Amino acid sequence: MYRTVADFIEEWSASAAGTLSVFQAISDDKMDVAIAEGHNSLGWLAWHLVGSAGVFGQLSGLDVPGLGKGTPVPASMTEVIAKYNEVIAAYSEAVKSLTDEQLLEEINGFGNPLPRGKFLRIMVDHQTHHRGQMTVLLRQAGLPVPGVMGPTKEMQ
């Protein structure tokens, strides 16, 4: 749980940068790669992270752009990355209006009352979870895996 806005900003900035590096490693021709048929693809996971970051932000009371329900995955990663960059910028601006005390306020987090700081922590954890899935899919697709939280095997 985040208890200070500065702590959230520090972790969000690092997490978003790592996610952006994974997005940038995905080529348009590999967006449909999935672990197995019928599972989430690289493109779908990337678009899901764009949309869910918007939803988490909005539920947290922040002015963060979202995607309309059912908005299809764009055909190019350039479009996904551009929208994610909008989300990153929106978080950077929106959190400036928060106080540390507001991180302790309870909000409605998907039907459950949670402190805003805990809900934002869940958002970062959610992003990390799917980013991990995406790194496996990058390797499966024969694409380079960026060193998000340290060097990858290929970097050693």
Tab-separated table of C-alpha atoms in Angstrom:
chain	number	residue	atom	x	y	z
A	1	MET	CA	0.000	0.000	0.000
A	2	TYR	CA	1.241	3.452	-0.828
A	3	ARG	CA	1.197	5.873	2.072
A	4	THR	CA	2.945	8.727	0.306
A	5	VAL	CA	2.353	10.183	-3.124
A	6	ALA	CA	6.126	10.271	-3.646
A	7	ASP	CA	6.317	6.483	-3.133
A	8	PHE	CA	3.565	5.902	-5.675
A	9	ILE	CA	5.175	8.216	-8.221
A	10	GLU	CA	8.538	6.469	-7.838
A	11	GLU	CA	7.109	2.972	-8.288
A	12	TRP	CA	4.617	3.919	-11.013
A	13	SER	CA	7.366	5.649	-13.004
A	14	ALA	CA	9.634	2.588	-12.865
A	15	SER	CA	6.795	0.159	-13.560
A	16	ALA	CA	5.450	2.184	-16.475
A	17	ALA	CA	8.942	2.510	-17.985
A	18	GLY	CA	9.399	-1.260	-17.760
A	19	THR	CA	6.027	-1.907	-19.330
A	20	LEU	CA	6.769	0.573	-22.091
A	21	SER	CA	10.043	-1.238	-22.862
A	22	VAL	CA	8.129	-4.509	-23.211
A	23	PHE	CA	5.591	-2.855	-25.518
A	24	GLN	CA	8.426	-1.454	-27.626
A	25	ALA	CA	9.882	-4.966	-28.039
A	26	ILE	CA	6.679	-6.235	-29.692
A	27	SER	CA	6.677	-6.086	-33.475
A	28	ASP	CA	3.374	-5.683	-35.290
A	29	ASP	CA	3.750	-9.093	-36.931
A	30	LYS	CA	4.025	-10.756	-33.478
A	31	MET	CA	1.069	-9.061	-31.787
A	32	ASP	CA	-1.031	-12.218	-32.223
A	33	VAL	CA	1.461	-14.544	-30.503
A	34	ALA	CA	-0.157	-16.373	-27.568
A	35	ILE	CA	1.037	-19.204	-25.328
A	36	ALA	CA	-1.556	-21.457	-26.977
A	37	GLU	CA	-4.562	-21.038	-29.215
A	38	GLY	CA	-7.419	-19.244	-27.478
A	39	HIS	CA	-5.173	-17.555	-24.901
A	40	ASN	CA	-4.368	-13.870	-24.587
A	41	SER	CA	-1.945	-12.553	-27.191
A	42	LEU	CA	0.861	-10.024	-26.827
A	43	GLY	CA	-1.262	-7.346	-28.487
A	44	TRP	CA	-4.299	-8.113	-26.342
A	45	LEU	CA	-2.251	-8.039	-23.119
A	46	ALA	CA	-0.660	-4.717	-24.060
A	47	TRP	CA	-4.044	-3.172	-24.882
A	48	HIS	CA	-5.501	-4.633	-21.673
A	49	LEU	CA	-2.813	-2.855	-19.651
A	50	VAL	CA	-3.606	0.430	-21.385
A	51	GLY	CA	-7.319	0.055	-20.643
A	52	SER	CA	-7.005	-1.278	-17.124
A	53	ALA	CA	-4.613	1.513	-16.107
A	54	GLY	CA	-7.343	3.926	-17.169
A	55	VAL	CA	-9.997	2.082	-15.177
A	56	PHE	CA	-7.832	1.915	-12.051
A	57	GLY	CA	-7.066	5.609	-12.365
A	58	GLN	CA	-10.685	6.601	-12.844
A	59	LEU	CA	-11.849	4.475	-9.915
A	60	SER	CA	-9.111	6.128	-7.840
A	61	GLY	CA	-10.612	9.514	-8.661
A	62	LEU	CA	-7.830	10.520	-11.032
A	63	ASP	CA	-8.246	12.113	-14.440
A	64	VAL	CA	-6.740	9.289	-16.500
A	65	PRO	CA	-7.975	8.422	-20.011
A	66	GLY	CA	-9.657	5.081	-20.487
A	67	LEU	CA	-10.814	2.980	-23.375
A	68	GLY	CA	-14.430	2.444	-24.246
A	69	LYS	CA	-15.705	-1.008	-23.367
A	70	GLY	CA	-14.952	-3.386	-26.202
A	71	THR	CA	-12.495	-1.053	-27.942
A	72	PRO	CA	-10.644	-3.384	-30.327
A	73	VAL	CA	-6.900	-3.909	-30.127
A	74	PRO	CA	-5.189	-1.597	-32.619
A	75	ALA	CA	-3.407	-3.165	-35.581
A	76	SER	CA	-0.054	-1.642	-34.663
A	77	MET	CA	2.018	-1.357	-31.533
A	78	THR	CA	2.677	2.267	-32.446
A	79	GLU	CA	-0.970	2.998	-31.634
A	80	VAL	CA	-0.857	0.974	-28.403
A	81	ILE	CA	2.333	2.724	-27.303
A	82	ALA	CA	0.914	6.166	-28.117
A	83	LYS	CA	-2.161	5.500	-25.969
A	84	TYR	CA	-0.033	4.077	-23.145
A	85	ASN	CA	2.147	7.191	-23.243
A	86	GLU	CA	-1.049	9.232	-22.777
A	87	VAL	CA	-1.862	7.138	-19.701
A	88	ILE	CA	1.662	7.589	-18.294
A	89	ALA	CA	1.449	11.357	-18.777
A	90	ALA	CA	-2.036	11.496	-17.256
A	91	TYR	CA	-0.906	9.655	-14.108
A	92	SER	CA	2.123	11.936	-13.813
A	93	GLU	CA	-0.145	14.971	-13.901
A	94	ALA	CA	-3.145	13.608	-11.954
A	95	VAL	CA	-1.235	12.378	-8.901
A	96	LYS	CA	0.060	15.890	-8.308
A	97	SER	CA	-3.423	16.708	-7.026
A	98	LEU	CA	-3.311	13.926	-4.402
A	99	THR	CA	-2.168	14.347	-0.835
A	100	ASP	CA	-0.639	11.628	1.300
A	101	GLU	CA	-3.808	11.669	3.413
A	102	GLN	CA	-5.935	10.930	0.340
A	103	LEU	CA	-4.024	7.691	-0.180
A	104	LEU	CA	-5.557	6.507	3.096
A	105	GLU	CA	-9.136	7.399	2.068
A	106	GLU	CA	-11.373	4.482	1.222
A	107	ILE	CA	-12.635	4.233	-2.335
A	108	ASN	CA	-14.804	1.688	-4.119
A	109	GLY	CA	-12.264	-0.671	-5.669
A	110	PHE	CA	-14.275	-3.020	-7.886
A	111	GLY	CA	-17.037	-3.323	-5.307
A	112	ASN	CA	-14.809	-3.477	-2.236
A	113	PRO	CA	-13.899	-0.540	-0.025
A	114	LEU	CA	-10.120	-0.130	-0.113
A	115	PRO	CA	-7.700	2.630	0.775
A	116	ARG	CA	-6.765	4.518	-2.419
A	117	GLY	CA	-3.081	3.715	-1.805
A	118	LYS	CA	-3.812	-0.014	-1.655
A	119	PHE	CA	-5.907	0.147	-4.823
A	120	LEU	CA	-3.095	1.914	-6.682
A	121	ARG	CA	-0.685	-0.774	-5.421
A	122	ILE	CA	-3.011	-3.427	-6.889
A	123	MET	CA	-2.874	-1.569	-10.220
A	124	VAL	CA	0.934	-1.665	-10.271
A	125	ASP	CA	0.906	-5.359	-9.257
A	126	HIS	CA	-1.625	-6.099	-12.026
A	127	GLN	CA	0.630	-4.417	-14.563
A	128	THR	CA	3.665	-6.350	-13.292
A	129	HIS	CA	1.763	-9.649	-13.516
A	130	HIS	CA	0.796	-9.155	-17.152
A	131	ARG	CA	4.196	-7.715	-18.062
A	132	GLY	CA	5.716	-10.987	-16.813
A	133	GLN	CA	3.364	-12.965	-19.042
A	134	MET	CA	4.386	-10.779	-21.947
A	135	THR	CA	8.107	-11.403	-21.431
A	136	VAL	CA	7.492	-15.145	-21.773
A	137	LEU	CA	5.539	-14.511	-24.968
A	138	LEU	CA	8.312	-12.269	-26.316
A	139	ARG	CA	10.798	-15.104	-25.933
A	140	GLN	CA	8.331	-17.568	-27.467
A	141	ALA	CA	7.943	-15.189	-30.426
A	142	GLY	CA	11.712	-14.955	-30.901
A	143	LEU	CA	11.763	-11.279	-29.914
A	144	PRO	CA	14.317	-9.667	-27.581
A	145	VAL	CA	13.304	-9.531	-23.928
A	146	PRO	CA	14.169	-6.203	-22.301
A	147	GLY	CA	15.809	-6.207	-18.897
A	148	VAL	CA	12.916	-4.686	-16.990
A	149	MET	CA	14.006	-5.669	-13.481
A	150	GLY	CA	17.559	-6.707	-14.206
A	151	PRO	CA	19.452	-8.376	-17.008
A	152	THR	CA	17.810	-11.105	-19.042
A	153	LYS	CA	19.578	-14.335	-19.924
A	154	GLU	CA	20.590	-12.869	-23.260
A	155	MET	CA	22.226	-9.884	-21.542
A	156	GLN	CA	24.446	-11.999	-19.283
